[in-house]
Short mmCIF file of N, CA and C and ligand atoms in Angstrom, two decimals:
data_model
loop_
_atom_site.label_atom_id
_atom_site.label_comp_id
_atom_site.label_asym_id
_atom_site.label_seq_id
_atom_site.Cartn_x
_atom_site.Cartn_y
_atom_site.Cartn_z
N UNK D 220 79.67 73.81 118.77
CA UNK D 220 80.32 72.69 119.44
C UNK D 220 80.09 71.40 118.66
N UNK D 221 78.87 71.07 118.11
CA UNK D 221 78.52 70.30 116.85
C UNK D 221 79.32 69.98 115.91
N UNK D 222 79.31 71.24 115.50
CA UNK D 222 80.18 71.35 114.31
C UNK D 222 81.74 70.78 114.45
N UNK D 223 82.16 71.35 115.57
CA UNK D 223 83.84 71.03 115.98
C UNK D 223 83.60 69.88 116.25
N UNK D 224 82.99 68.98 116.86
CA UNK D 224 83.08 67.99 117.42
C UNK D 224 83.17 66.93 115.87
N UNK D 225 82.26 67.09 115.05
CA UNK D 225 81.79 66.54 113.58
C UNK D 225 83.47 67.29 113.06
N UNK D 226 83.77 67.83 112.91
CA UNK D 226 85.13 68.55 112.61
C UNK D 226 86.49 67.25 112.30
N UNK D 227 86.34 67.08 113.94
CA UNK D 227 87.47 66.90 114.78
C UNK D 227 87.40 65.07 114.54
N UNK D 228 86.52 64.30 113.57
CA UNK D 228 86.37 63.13 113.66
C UNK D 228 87.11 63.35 112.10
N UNK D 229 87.05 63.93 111.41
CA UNK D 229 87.81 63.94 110.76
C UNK D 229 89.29 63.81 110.07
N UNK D 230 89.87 62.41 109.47
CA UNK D 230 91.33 62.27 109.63
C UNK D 230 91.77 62.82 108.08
N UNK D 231 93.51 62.91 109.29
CA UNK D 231 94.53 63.27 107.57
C UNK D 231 94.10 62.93 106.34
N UNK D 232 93.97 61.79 106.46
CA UNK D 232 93.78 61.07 105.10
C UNK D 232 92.45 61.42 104.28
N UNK D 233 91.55 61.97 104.71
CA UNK D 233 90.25 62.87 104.26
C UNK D 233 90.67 63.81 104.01
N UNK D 234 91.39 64.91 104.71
CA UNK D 234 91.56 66.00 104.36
C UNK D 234 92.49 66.01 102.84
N UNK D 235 93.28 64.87 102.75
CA UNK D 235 94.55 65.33 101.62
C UNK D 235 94.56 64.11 100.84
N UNK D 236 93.13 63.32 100.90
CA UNK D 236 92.58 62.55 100.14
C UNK D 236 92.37 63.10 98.15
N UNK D 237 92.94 63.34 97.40
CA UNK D 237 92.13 63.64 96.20
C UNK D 237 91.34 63.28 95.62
N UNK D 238 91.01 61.96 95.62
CA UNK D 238 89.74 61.05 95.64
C UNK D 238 89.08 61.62 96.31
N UNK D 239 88.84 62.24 97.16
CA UNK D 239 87.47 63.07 97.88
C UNK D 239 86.75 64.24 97.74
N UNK D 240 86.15 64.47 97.27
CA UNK D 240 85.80 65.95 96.51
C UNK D 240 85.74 67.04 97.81
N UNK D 241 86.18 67.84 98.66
CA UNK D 241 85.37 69.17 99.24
C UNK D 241 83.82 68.65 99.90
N UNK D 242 83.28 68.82 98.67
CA UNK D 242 81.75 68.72 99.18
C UNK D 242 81.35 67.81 99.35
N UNK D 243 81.80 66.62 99.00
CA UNK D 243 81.80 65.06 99.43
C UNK D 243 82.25 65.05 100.82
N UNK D 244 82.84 65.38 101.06
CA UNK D 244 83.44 65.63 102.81
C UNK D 244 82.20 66.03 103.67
N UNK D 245 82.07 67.40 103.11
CA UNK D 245 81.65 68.06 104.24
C UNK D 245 79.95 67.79 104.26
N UNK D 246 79.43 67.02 102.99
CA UNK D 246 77.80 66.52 103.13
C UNK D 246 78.32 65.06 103.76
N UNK D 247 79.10 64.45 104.30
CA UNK D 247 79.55 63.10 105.04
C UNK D 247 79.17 63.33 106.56
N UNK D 248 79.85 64.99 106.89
CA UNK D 248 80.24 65.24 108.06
C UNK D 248 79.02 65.99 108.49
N UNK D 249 78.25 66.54 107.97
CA UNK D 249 77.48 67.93 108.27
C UNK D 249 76.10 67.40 107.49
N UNK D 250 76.03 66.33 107.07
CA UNK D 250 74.70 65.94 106.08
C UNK D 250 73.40 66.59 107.00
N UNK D 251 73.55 66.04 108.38
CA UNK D 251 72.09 66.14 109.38
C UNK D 251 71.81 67.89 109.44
N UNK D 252 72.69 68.49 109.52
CA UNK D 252 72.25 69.54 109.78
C UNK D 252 71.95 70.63 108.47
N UNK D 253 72.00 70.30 107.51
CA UNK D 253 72.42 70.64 105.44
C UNK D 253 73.86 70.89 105.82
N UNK D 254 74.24 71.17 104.63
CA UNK D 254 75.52 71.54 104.05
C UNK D 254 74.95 72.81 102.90
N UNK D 255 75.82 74.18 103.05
CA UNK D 255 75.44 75.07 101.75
C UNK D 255 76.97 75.48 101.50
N UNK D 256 77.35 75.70 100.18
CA UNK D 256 78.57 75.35 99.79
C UNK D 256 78.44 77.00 98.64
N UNK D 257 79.21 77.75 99.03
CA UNK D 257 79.20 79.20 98.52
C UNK D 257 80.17 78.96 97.09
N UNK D 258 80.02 80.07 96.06
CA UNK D 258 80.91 79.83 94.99
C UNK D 258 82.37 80.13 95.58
N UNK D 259 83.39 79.52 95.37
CA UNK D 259 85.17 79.92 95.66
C UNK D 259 85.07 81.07 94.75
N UNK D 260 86.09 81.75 96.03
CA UNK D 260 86.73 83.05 95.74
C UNK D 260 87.83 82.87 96.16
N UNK D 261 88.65 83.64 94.51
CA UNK D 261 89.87 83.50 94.51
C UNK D 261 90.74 84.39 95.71
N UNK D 262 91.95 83.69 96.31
CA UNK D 262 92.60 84.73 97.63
C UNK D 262 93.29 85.42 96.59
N UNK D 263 93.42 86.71 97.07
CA UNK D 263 94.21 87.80 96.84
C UNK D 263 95.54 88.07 97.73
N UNK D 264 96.44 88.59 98.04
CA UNK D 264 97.51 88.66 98.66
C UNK D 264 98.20 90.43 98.38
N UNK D 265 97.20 90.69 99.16
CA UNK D 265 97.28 92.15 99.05
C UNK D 265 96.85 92.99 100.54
N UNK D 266 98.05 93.55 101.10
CA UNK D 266 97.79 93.86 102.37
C UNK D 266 97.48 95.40 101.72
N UNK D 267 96.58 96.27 103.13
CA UNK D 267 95.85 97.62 102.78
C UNK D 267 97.17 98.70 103.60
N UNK D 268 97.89 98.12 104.33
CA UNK D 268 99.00 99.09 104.76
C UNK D 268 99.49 99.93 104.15
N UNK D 269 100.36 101.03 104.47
CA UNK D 269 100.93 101.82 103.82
C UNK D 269 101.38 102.59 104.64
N UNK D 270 102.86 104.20 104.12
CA UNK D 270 103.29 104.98 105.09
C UNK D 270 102.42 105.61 105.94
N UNK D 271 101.34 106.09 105.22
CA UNK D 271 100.31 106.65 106.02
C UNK D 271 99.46 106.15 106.80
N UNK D 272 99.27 105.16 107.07
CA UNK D 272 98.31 104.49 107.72
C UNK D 272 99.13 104.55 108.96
N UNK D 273 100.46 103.61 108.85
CA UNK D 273 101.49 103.77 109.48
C UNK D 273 102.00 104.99 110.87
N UNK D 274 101.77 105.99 109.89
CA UNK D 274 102.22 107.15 110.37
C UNK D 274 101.25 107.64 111.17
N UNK D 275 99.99 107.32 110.74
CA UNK D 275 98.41 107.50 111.35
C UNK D 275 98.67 107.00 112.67
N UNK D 276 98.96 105.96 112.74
CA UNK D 276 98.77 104.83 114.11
C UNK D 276 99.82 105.18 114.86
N UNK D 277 101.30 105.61 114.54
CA UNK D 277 102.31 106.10 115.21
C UNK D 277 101.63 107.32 116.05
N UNK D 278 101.09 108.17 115.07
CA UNK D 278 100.26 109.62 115.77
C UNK D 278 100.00 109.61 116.80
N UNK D 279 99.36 108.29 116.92
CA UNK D 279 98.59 108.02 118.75
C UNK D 279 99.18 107.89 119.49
N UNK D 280 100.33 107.75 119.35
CA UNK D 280 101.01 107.53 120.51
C UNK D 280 101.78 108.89 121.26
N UNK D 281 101.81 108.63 122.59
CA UNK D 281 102.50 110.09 123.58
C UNK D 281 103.74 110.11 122.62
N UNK D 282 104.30 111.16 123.19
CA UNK D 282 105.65 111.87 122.50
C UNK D 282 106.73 110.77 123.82
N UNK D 283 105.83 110.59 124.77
CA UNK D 283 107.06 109.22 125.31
C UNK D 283 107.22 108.51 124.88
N UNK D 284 105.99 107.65 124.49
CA UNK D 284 106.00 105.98 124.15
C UNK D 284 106.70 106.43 122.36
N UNK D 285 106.88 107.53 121.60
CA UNK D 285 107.65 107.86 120.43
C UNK D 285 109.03 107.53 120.98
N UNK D 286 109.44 108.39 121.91
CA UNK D 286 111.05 108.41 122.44
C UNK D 286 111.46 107.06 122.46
N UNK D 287 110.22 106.23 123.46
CA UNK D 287 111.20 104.84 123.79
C UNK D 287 110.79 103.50 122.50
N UNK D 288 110.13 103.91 121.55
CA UNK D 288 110.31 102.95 120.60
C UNK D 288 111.54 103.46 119.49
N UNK D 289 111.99 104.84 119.37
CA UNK D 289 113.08 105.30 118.65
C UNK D 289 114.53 104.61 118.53
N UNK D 290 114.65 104.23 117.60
CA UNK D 290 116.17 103.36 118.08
C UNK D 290 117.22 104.75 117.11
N UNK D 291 118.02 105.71 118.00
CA UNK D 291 118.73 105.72 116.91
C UNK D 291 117.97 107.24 116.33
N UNK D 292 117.05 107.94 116.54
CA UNK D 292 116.07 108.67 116.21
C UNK D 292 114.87 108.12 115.39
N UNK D 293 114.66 106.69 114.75
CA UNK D 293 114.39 106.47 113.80
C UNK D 293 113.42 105.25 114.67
N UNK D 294 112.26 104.96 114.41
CA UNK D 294 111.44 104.37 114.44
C UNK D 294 111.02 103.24 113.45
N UNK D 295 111.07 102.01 113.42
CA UNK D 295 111.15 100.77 112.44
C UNK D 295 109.55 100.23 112.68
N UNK D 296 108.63 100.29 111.93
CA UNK D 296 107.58 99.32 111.59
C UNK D 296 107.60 98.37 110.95
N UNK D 297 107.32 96.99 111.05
CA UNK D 297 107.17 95.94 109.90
C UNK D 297 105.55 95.48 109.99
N UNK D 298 104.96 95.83 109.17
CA UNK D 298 103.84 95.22 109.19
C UNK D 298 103.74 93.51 109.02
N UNK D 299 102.97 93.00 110.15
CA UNK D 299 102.47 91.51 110.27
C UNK D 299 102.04 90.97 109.29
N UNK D 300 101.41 91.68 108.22
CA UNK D 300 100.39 90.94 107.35
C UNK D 300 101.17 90.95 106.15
N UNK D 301 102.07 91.61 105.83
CA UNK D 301 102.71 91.55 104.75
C UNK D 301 104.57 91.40 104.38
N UNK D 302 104.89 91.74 105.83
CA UNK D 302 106.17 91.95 106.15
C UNK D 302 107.07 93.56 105.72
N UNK D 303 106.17 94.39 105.08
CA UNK D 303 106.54 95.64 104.53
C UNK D 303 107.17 96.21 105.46
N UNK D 304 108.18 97.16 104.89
CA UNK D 304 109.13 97.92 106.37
C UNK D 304 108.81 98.93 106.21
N UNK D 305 108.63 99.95 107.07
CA UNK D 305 108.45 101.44 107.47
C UNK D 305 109.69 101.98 108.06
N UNK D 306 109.97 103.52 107.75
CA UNK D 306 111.14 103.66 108.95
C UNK D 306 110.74 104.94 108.61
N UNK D 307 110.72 105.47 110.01
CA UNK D 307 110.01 107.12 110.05
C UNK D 307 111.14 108.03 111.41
N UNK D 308 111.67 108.74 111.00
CA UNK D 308 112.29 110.08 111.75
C UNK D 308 110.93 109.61 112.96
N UNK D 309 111.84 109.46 114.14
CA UNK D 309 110.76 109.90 115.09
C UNK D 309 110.25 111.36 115.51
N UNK D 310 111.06 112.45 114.79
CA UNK D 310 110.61 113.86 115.13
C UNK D 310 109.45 114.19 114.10
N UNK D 311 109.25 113.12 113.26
CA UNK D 311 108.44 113.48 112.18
C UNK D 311 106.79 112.98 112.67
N UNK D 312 106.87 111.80 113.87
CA UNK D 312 105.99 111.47 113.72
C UNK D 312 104.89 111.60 115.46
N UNK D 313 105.98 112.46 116.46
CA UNK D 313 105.36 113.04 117.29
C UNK D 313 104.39 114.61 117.04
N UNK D 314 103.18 113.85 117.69
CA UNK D 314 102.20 114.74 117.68
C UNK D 314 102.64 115.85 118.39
ZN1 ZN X 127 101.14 95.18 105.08
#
């Protein structure tokens, strides 16, 4: 709650300041309690999905809840994290 509160005093103009270093910020905001500042790691943009995983998680489901997500015989996944499309025969993927 500390923390958010020390957070939340924080304006635009700090955040998207370039004159302000990162760690200049956050030893401003957080000095009393330390500040420990980990090495950056680079983001990656790589989701772990795939047909099978896919097809895994379809598995669980009754041979009803298969029928009524079927449009068509055919069952459409888009994964959230990456936007990847799936499309699986629903006879393929009742247990
Ligand atoms: Zn994905």
């Amino acid at each position: 709650e500390k923390a958010t509160a020390l957070q939340a005093t924080t304006s635009a103009g700090e955040l998207t300041d370039p004159a302000l270093p990162q760690n200049d910020l956050l030893y401003r905001l957080f000095h009393e309690d330390g500040v420990r500042v980990f090495d950056a790691a680079p983001l990656d943009n790589a989701c772990t999905c795939s047909a099978d995983k896919v097809r895994g998680i379809l598995s669980t489901f009754s041979a009803e809840e298969i029928e009524s997500m079927a449009v068509e015989g055919v069952i459409s996944v888009t994964c959230q994290f990456c936007s990847a499309a799936y499309d699986f025969p629903a006879a393929a993927v009742q247990g």
